[in-house]
């Protein structure tokens, strides 16, 4: 069975057996939190469990490295929507140790793209290397993202923005910045 067929079959089983019933909730986050974190596979189950987060508790936004490079990208839009339309009041930016985005240079990604025959001329005039880059160290990446959110002209002043890292093995959090 291919991957998609397997997913479809498992989904049919999930719905028919009403496994959703224990997860019924609303679109408003009960803990009034937005979490911006990385797409890392090790965090899929670990992060919610390590923070005692259940379905309905938070708005979870995932992006490589938990990094926001541009103030008007889709991650920042999600944060703004969460704190205005969805009743969230605080933002946690949670990077993680051993993140693939730490030390990643856009040039490395571009080289792989070239190897796979991608025509990069299409992107003339755009700063592709910067757009594809990670950060030097994850702690600084988290702090830069916290600063970008906190200083965003569209962010209401009463929204708190905190910065943390999580260990992708143990789930242990480390606090980098607490917004008082
Ligand atoms: Zn990561």
PDB file of C-alpha atoms and ligand atoms in Angstrom:
ATOM      1  CA  UNK A   1       0.000   0.000   0.000  1.00  0.00           C
ATOM      2  CA  UNK A   2       1.354   3.429  -0.809  1.00  0.00           C
ATOM      3  CA  UNK A   3       1.675   6.143   1.830  1.00  0.00           C
ATOM      4  CA  UNK A   4      -1.442   8.044   0.914  1.00  0.00           C
ATOM      5  CA  UNK A   5      -3.613   4.930   0.663  1.00  0.00           C
ATOM      6  CA  UNK A   6      -2.376   3.873   4.094  1.00  0.00           C
ATOM      7  CA  UNK A   7      -3.261   7.268   5.579  1.00  0.00           C
ATOM      8  CA  UNK A   8      -6.725   7.157   3.988  1.00  0.00           C
ATOM      9  CA  UNK A   9      -7.389   3.664   5.347  1.00  0.00           C
ATOM     10  CA  UNK A  10      -6.244   4.617   8.846  1.00  0.00           C
ATOM     11  CA  UNK A  11      -8.362   7.752   8.736  1.00  0.00           C
ATOM     12  CA  UNK A  12     -11.466   5.773   7.784  1.00  0.00           C
ATOM     13  CA  UNK A  13     -10.887   3.549  10.773  1.00  0.00           C
ATOM     14  CA  UNK A  14     -10.309   6.562  13.061  1.00  0.00           C
ATOM     15  CA  UNK A  15     -13.581   8.228  12.079  1.00  0.00           C
ATOM     16  CA  UNK A  16     -15.678   5.052  12.067  1.00  0.00           C
ATOM     17  CA  UNK A  17     -14.496   4.178  15.551  1.00  0.00           C
ATOM     18  CA  UNK A  18     -15.197   7.733  16.746  1.00  0.00           C
ATOM     19  CA  UNK A  19     -11.695   8.129  18.119  1.00  0.00           C
ATOM     20  CA  UNK A  20     -12.165  11.897  17.802  1.00  0.00           C
ATOM     21  CA  UNK A  21     -14.618  11.965  20.686  1.00  0.00           C
ATOM     22  CA  UNK A  22     -11.986  12.397  23.386  1.00  0.00           C
ATOM     23  CA  UNK A  23     -10.567  15.386  21.496  1.00  0.00           C
ATOM     24  CA  UNK A  24     -13.678  17.474  20.946  1.00  0.00           C
ATOM     25  CA  UNK A  25     -12.930  21.134  21.671  1.00  0.00           C
ATOM     26  CA  UNK A  26     -13.259  24.631  20.155  1.00  0.00           C
ATOM     27  CA  UNK A  27     -11.056  26.748  17.942  1.00  0.00           C
ATOM     28  CA  UNK A  28     -10.207  29.051  20.864  1.00  0.00           C
ATOM     29  CA  UNK A  29      -7.086  28.051  22.827  1.00  0.00           C
ATOM     30  CA  UNK A  30      -8.009  27.193  26.435  1.00  0.00           C
ATOM     31  CA  UNK A  31      -4.545  28.193  27.683  1.00  0.00           C
ATOM     32  CA  UNK A  32      -4.662  31.472  25.668  1.00  0.00           C
ATOM     33  CA  UNK A  33      -1.285  30.612  24.164  1.00  0.00           C
ATOM     34  CA  UNK A  34       0.317  30.687  20.740  1.00  0.00           C
ATOM     35  CA  UNK A  35       3.348  28.440  20.292  1.00  0.00           C
ATOM     36  CA  UNK A  36       5.792  29.056  17.452  1.00  0.00           C
ATOM     37  CA  UNK A  37       8.043  26.034  17.169  1.00  0.00           C
ATOM     38  CA  UNK A  38      10.051  23.896  14.758  1.00  0.00           C
ATOM     39  CA  UNK A  39       8.739  21.233  12.384  1.00  0.00           C
ATOM     40  CA  UNK A  40      11.232  18.689  13.808  1.00  0.00           C
ATOM     41  CA  UNK A  41       9.851  15.131  13.871  1.00  0.00           C
ATOM     42  CA  UNK A  42      11.058  14.575  17.439  1.00  0.00           C
ATOM     43  CA  UNK A  43       8.713  17.290  18.693  1.00  0.00           C
ATOM     44  CA  UNK A  44       5.497  16.013  17.117  1.00  0.00           C
ATOM     45  CA  UNK A  45       4.323  14.183  20.247  1.00  0.00           C
ATOM     46  CA  UNK A  46       7.074  15.152  22.671  1.00  0.00           C
ATOM     47  CA  UNK A  47       6.470  18.903  22.807  1.00  0.00           C
ATOM     48  CA  UNK A  48       2.745  18.738  23.640  1.00  0.00           C
ATOM     49  CA  UNK A  49       3.346  16.034  26.244  1.00  0.00           C
ATOM     50  CA  UNK A  50       6.325  17.830  27.809  1.00  0.00           C
ATOM     51  CA  UNK A  51       4.219  20.998  28.172  1.00  0.00           C
ATOM     52  CA  UNK A  52       1.059  19.117  29.237  1.00  0.00           C
ATOM     53  CA  UNK A  53      -0.747  20.471  26.194  1.00  0.00           C
ATOM     54  CA  UNK A  54      -3.937  18.781  25.055  1.00  0.00           C
ATOM     55  CA  UNK A  55      -6.131  19.245  22.038  1.00  0.00           C
ATOM     56  CA  UNK A  56      -7.771  22.680  22.257  1.00  0.00           C
ATOM     57  CA  UNK A  57      -5.147  24.200  24.565  1.00  0.00           C
ATOM     58  CA  UNK A  58      -2.987  26.253  22.179  1.00  0.00           C
ATOM     59  CA  UNK A  59      -2.489  27.606  18.685  1.00  0.00           C
ATOM     60  CA  UNK A  60       0.535  25.738  17.327  1.00  0.00           C
ATOM     61  CA  UNK A  61       2.481  27.285  14.453  1.00  0.00           C
ATOM     62  CA  UNK A  62       5.308  25.226  13.034  1.00  0.00           C
ATOM     63  CA  UNK A  63       8.098  26.499  10.854  1.00  0.00           C
ATOM     64  CA  UNK A  64      11.666  25.340  10.321  1.00  0.00           C
ATOM     65  CA  UNK A  65      13.796  26.416  13.292  1.00  0.00           C
ATOM     66  CA  UNK A  66      10.890  28.363  14.846  1.00  0.00           C
ATOM     67  CA  UNK A  67      12.417  31.233  12.872  1.00  0.00           C
ATOM     68  CA  UNK A  68      10.632  34.216  11.447  1.00  0.00           C
ATOM     69  CA  UNK A  69      12.883  36.042   9.000  1.00  0.00           C
ATOM     70  CA  UNK A  70      10.362  38.463   7.593  1.00  0.00           C
ATOM     71  CA  UNK A  71       7.803  40.570   9.520  1.00  0.00           C
ATOM     72  CA  UNK A  72       5.127  40.104   6.863  1.00  0.00           C
ATOM     73  CA  UNK A  73       5.387  36.373   6.279  1.00  0.00           C
ATOM     74  CA  UNK A  74       2.686  33.774   6.902  1.00  0.00           C
ATOM     75  CA  UNK A  75       3.994  32.829  10.363  1.00  0.00           C
ATOM     76  CA  UNK A  76       3.700  36.393  11.604  1.00  0.00           C
ATOM     77  CA  UNK A  77       0.246  36.626  10.029  1.00  0.00           C
ATOM     78  CA  UNK A  78      -0.767  33.530  11.992  1.00  0.00           C
ATOM     79  CA  UNK A  79       0.462  35.111  15.234  1.00  0.00           C
ATOM     80  CA  UNK A  80      -1.502  38.301  14.546  1.00  0.00           C
ATOM     81  CA  UNK A  81      -4.681  36.349  13.743  1.00  0.00           C
ATOM     82  CA  UNK A  82      -4.247  34.204  16.868  1.00  0.00           C
ATOM     83  CA  UNK A  83      -3.955  37.187  19.227  1.00  0.00           C
ATOM     84  CA  UNK A  84      -6.766  39.159  17.646  1.00  0.00           C
ATOM     85  CA  UNK A  85      -9.423  36.757  16.362  1.00  0.00           C
ATOM     86  CA  UNK A  86      -8.714  33.677  18.466  1.00  0.00           C
ATOM     87  CA  UNK A  87      -8.266  35.105  21.970  1.00  0.00           C
ATOM     88  CA  UNK A  88      -4.637  34.122  22.496  1.00  0.00           C
ATOM     89  CA  UNK A  89      -2.804  36.413  24.928  1.00  0.00           C
ATOM     90  CA  UNK A  90       0.805  35.162  25.070  1.00  0.00           C
ATOM     91  CA  UNK A  91       3.311  33.800  22.576  1.00  0.00           C
ATOM     92  CA  UNK A  92       5.949  31.152  23.277  1.00  0.00           C
ATOM     93  CA  UNK A  93       8.748  30.869  20.727  1.00  0.00           C
ATOM     94  CA  UNK A  94      10.274  27.420  21.307  1.00  0.00           C
ATOM     95  CA  UNK A  95      13.405  26.481  19.377  1.00  0.00           C
ATOM     96  CA  UNK A  96      15.142  23.201  20.122  1.00  0.00           C
ATOM     97  CA  UNK A  97      18.615  21.823  20.705  1.00  0.00           C
ATOM     98  CA  UNK A  98      20.196  19.971  17.763  1.00  0.00           C
ATOM     99  CA  UNK A  99      18.050  21.899  15.240  1.00  0.00           C
ATOM    100  CA  UNK A 100      18.894  21.441  11.572  1.00  0.00           C
ATOM    101  CA  UNK A 101      18.365  25.148  10.979  1.00  0.00           C
ATOM    102  CA  UNK A 102      21.272  26.069  13.267  1.00  0.00           C
ATOM    103  CA  UNK A 103      24.221  26.689  11.014  1.00  0.00           C
ATOM    104  CA  UNK A 104      22.260  26.104   7.808  1.00  0.00           C
ATOM    105  CA  UNK A 105      23.397  28.366   4.979  1.00  0.00           C
ATOM    106  CA  UNK A 106      21.057  29.138   2.111  1.00  0.00           C
ATOM    107  CA  UNK A 107      23.866  28.265  -0.288  1.00  0.00           C
ATOM    108  CA  UNK A 108      23.793  24.642   0.905  1.00  0.00           C
ATOM    109  CA  UNK A 109      20.108  24.350   0.060  1.00  0.00           C
ATOM    110  CA  UNK A 110      20.664  26.041  -3.297  1.00  0.00           C
ATOM    111  CA  UNK A 111      23.381  23.505  -4.147  1.00  0.00           C
ATOM    112  CA  UNK A 112      20.984  20.615  -3.461  1.00  0.00           C
ATOM    113  CA  UNK A 113      18.325  22.272  -5.572  1.00  0.00           C
ATOM    114  CA  UNK A 114      20.762  22.642  -8.450  1.00  0.00           C
ATOM    115  CA  UNK A 115      21.679  18.946  -8.118  1.00  0.00           C
ATOM    116  CA  UNK A 116      18.010  18.088  -8.521  1.00  0.00           C
ATOM    117  CA  UNK A 117      17.643  20.163 -11.664  1.00  0.00           C
ATOM    118  CA  UNK A 118      15.710  23.075 -10.183  1.00  0.00           C
ATOM    119  CA  UNK A 119      15.930  26.150 -12.409  1.00  0.00           C
ATOM    120  CA  UNK A 120      17.017  28.884 -10.017  1.00  0.00           C
ATOM    121  CA  UNK A 121      16.900  31.596 -12.671  1.00  0.00           C
ATOM    122  CA  UNK A 122      13.165  31.750 -11.896  1.00  0.00           C
ATOM    123  CA  UNK A 123      14.070  33.393  -8.606  1.00  0.00           C
ATOM    124  CA  UNK A 124      16.121  36.227 -10.052  1.00  0.00           C
ATOM    125  CA  UNK A 125      15.916  39.352  -7.974  1.00  0.00           C
ATOM    126  CA  UNK A 126      14.916  37.527  -4.784  1.00  0.00           C
ATOM    127  CA  UNK A 127      17.329  36.992  -1.931  1.00  0.00           C
ATOM    128  CA  UNK A 128      17.046  33.209  -2.034  1.00  0.00           C
ATOM    129  CA  UNK A 129      20.171  32.534   0.007  1.00  0.00           C
ATOM    130  CA  UNK A 130      18.920  34.621   2.899  1.00  0.00           C
ATOM    131  CA  UNK A 131      15.390  33.237   2.643  1.00  0.00           C
ATOM    132  CA  UNK A 132      16.645  29.652   2.832  1.00  0.00           C
ATOM    133  CA  UNK A 133      19.115  30.284   5.638  1.00  0.00           C
ATOM    134  CA  UNK A 134      18.714  29.224   9.245  1.00  0.00           C
ATOM    135  CA  UNK A 135      20.456  30.924  12.145  1.00  0.00           C
ATOM    136  CA  UNK A 136      23.959  30.644  13.579  1.00  0.00           C
ATOM    137  CA  UNK A 137      22.920  29.226  16.952  1.00  0.00           C
ATOM    138  CA  UNK A 138      19.393  28.340  17.903  1.00  0.00           C
ATOM    139  CA  UNK A 139      19.296  30.465  21.058  1.00  0.00           C
ATOM    140  CA  UNK A 140      20.060  33.589  19.033  1.00  0.00           C
ATOM    141  CA  UNK A 141      17.518  32.537  16.416  1.00  0.00           C
ATOM    142  CA  UNK A 142      14.843  32.264  19.113  1.00  0.00           C
ATOM    143  CA  UNK A 143      15.755  35.655  20.591  1.00  0.00           C
ATOM    144  CA  UNK A 144      15.705  37.289  17.147  1.00  0.00           C
ATOM    145  CA  UNK A 145      12.276  35.815  16.475  1.00  0.00           C
ATOM    146  CA  UNK A 146      10.991  36.984  19.882  1.00  0.00           C
ATOM    147  CA  UNK A 147      12.266  40.496  19.104  1.00  0.00           C
ATOM    148  CA  UNK A 148      10.695  40.504  15.639  1.00  0.00           C
ATOM    149  CA  UNK A 149       7.299  39.499  17.049  1.00  0.00           C
ATOM    150  CA  UNK A 150       7.495  41.804  20.070  1.00  0.00           C
ATOM    151  CA  UNK A 151       8.466  44.843  17.999  1.00  0.00           C
ATOM    152  CA  UNK A 152       6.016  44.138  15.202  1.00  0.00           C
ATOM    153  CA  UNK A 153       3.966  47.278  14.504  1.00  0.00           C
ATOM    154  CA  UNK A 154       0.744  45.248  14.314  1.00  0.00           C
ATOM    155  CA  UNK A 155       1.206  43.360  17.590  1.00  0.00           C
ATOM    156  CA  UNK A 156      -1.009  44.704  20.407  1.00  0.00           C
ATOM    157  CA  UNK A 157       1.196  46.011  23.234  1.00  0.00           C
ATOM    158  CA  UNK A 158      -0.379  43.791  25.917  1.00  0.00           C
ATOM    159  CA  UNK A 159       0.718  40.545  24.203  1.00  0.00           C
ATOM    160  CA  UNK A 160       3.637  38.873  25.969  1.00  0.00           C
ATOM    161  CA  UNK A 161       6.293  37.080  23.930  1.00  0.00           C
ATOM    162  CA  UNK A 162       8.632  34.589  25.625  1.00  0.00           C
ATOM    163  CA  UNK A 163      11.616  32.676  24.240  1.00  0.00           C
ATOM    164  CA  UNK A 164      12.617  29.099  25.125  1.00  0.00           C
ATOM    165  CA  UNK A 165      14.418  26.032  23.882  1.00  0.00           C
ATOM    166  CA  UNK A 166      13.384  22.423  24.315  1.00  0.00           C
ATOM    167  CA  UNK A 167      15.575  19.327  24.417  1.00  0.00           C
ATOM    168  CA  UNK A 168      14.248  17.037  21.640  1.00  0.00           C
ATOM    169  CA  UNK A 169      15.197  13.940  23.649  1.00  0.00           C
ATOM    170  CA  UNK A 170      14.007  14.703  27.184  1.00  0.00           C
ATOM    171  CA  UNK A 171      11.518  17.507  26.544  1.00  0.00           C
ATOM    172  CA  UNK A 172      13.288  19.757  29.054  1.00  0.00           C
ATOM    173  CA  UNK A 173      12.630  23.455  28.536  1.00  0.00           C
ATOM    174  CA  UNK A 174      15.198  26.212  29.049  1.00  0.00           C
ATOM    175  CA  UNK A 175      13.983  29.769  29.443  1.00  0.00           C
ATOM    176  CA  UNK A 176      15.877  32.305  27.312  1.00  0.00           C
ATOM    177  CA  UNK A 177      13.671  35.338  27.669  1.00  0.00           C
ATOM    178  CA  UNK A 178      10.681  36.060  29.879  1.00  0.00           C
ATOM    179  CA  UNK A 179       8.521  38.975  28.838  1.00  0.00           C
ATOM    180  CA  UNK A 180       7.549  40.677  32.126  1.00  0.00           C
TER     181      UNK A 180
HETATM  182 ZN1  LIG B   1      14.453  22.239  14.222  1.00  0.00          ZN
END
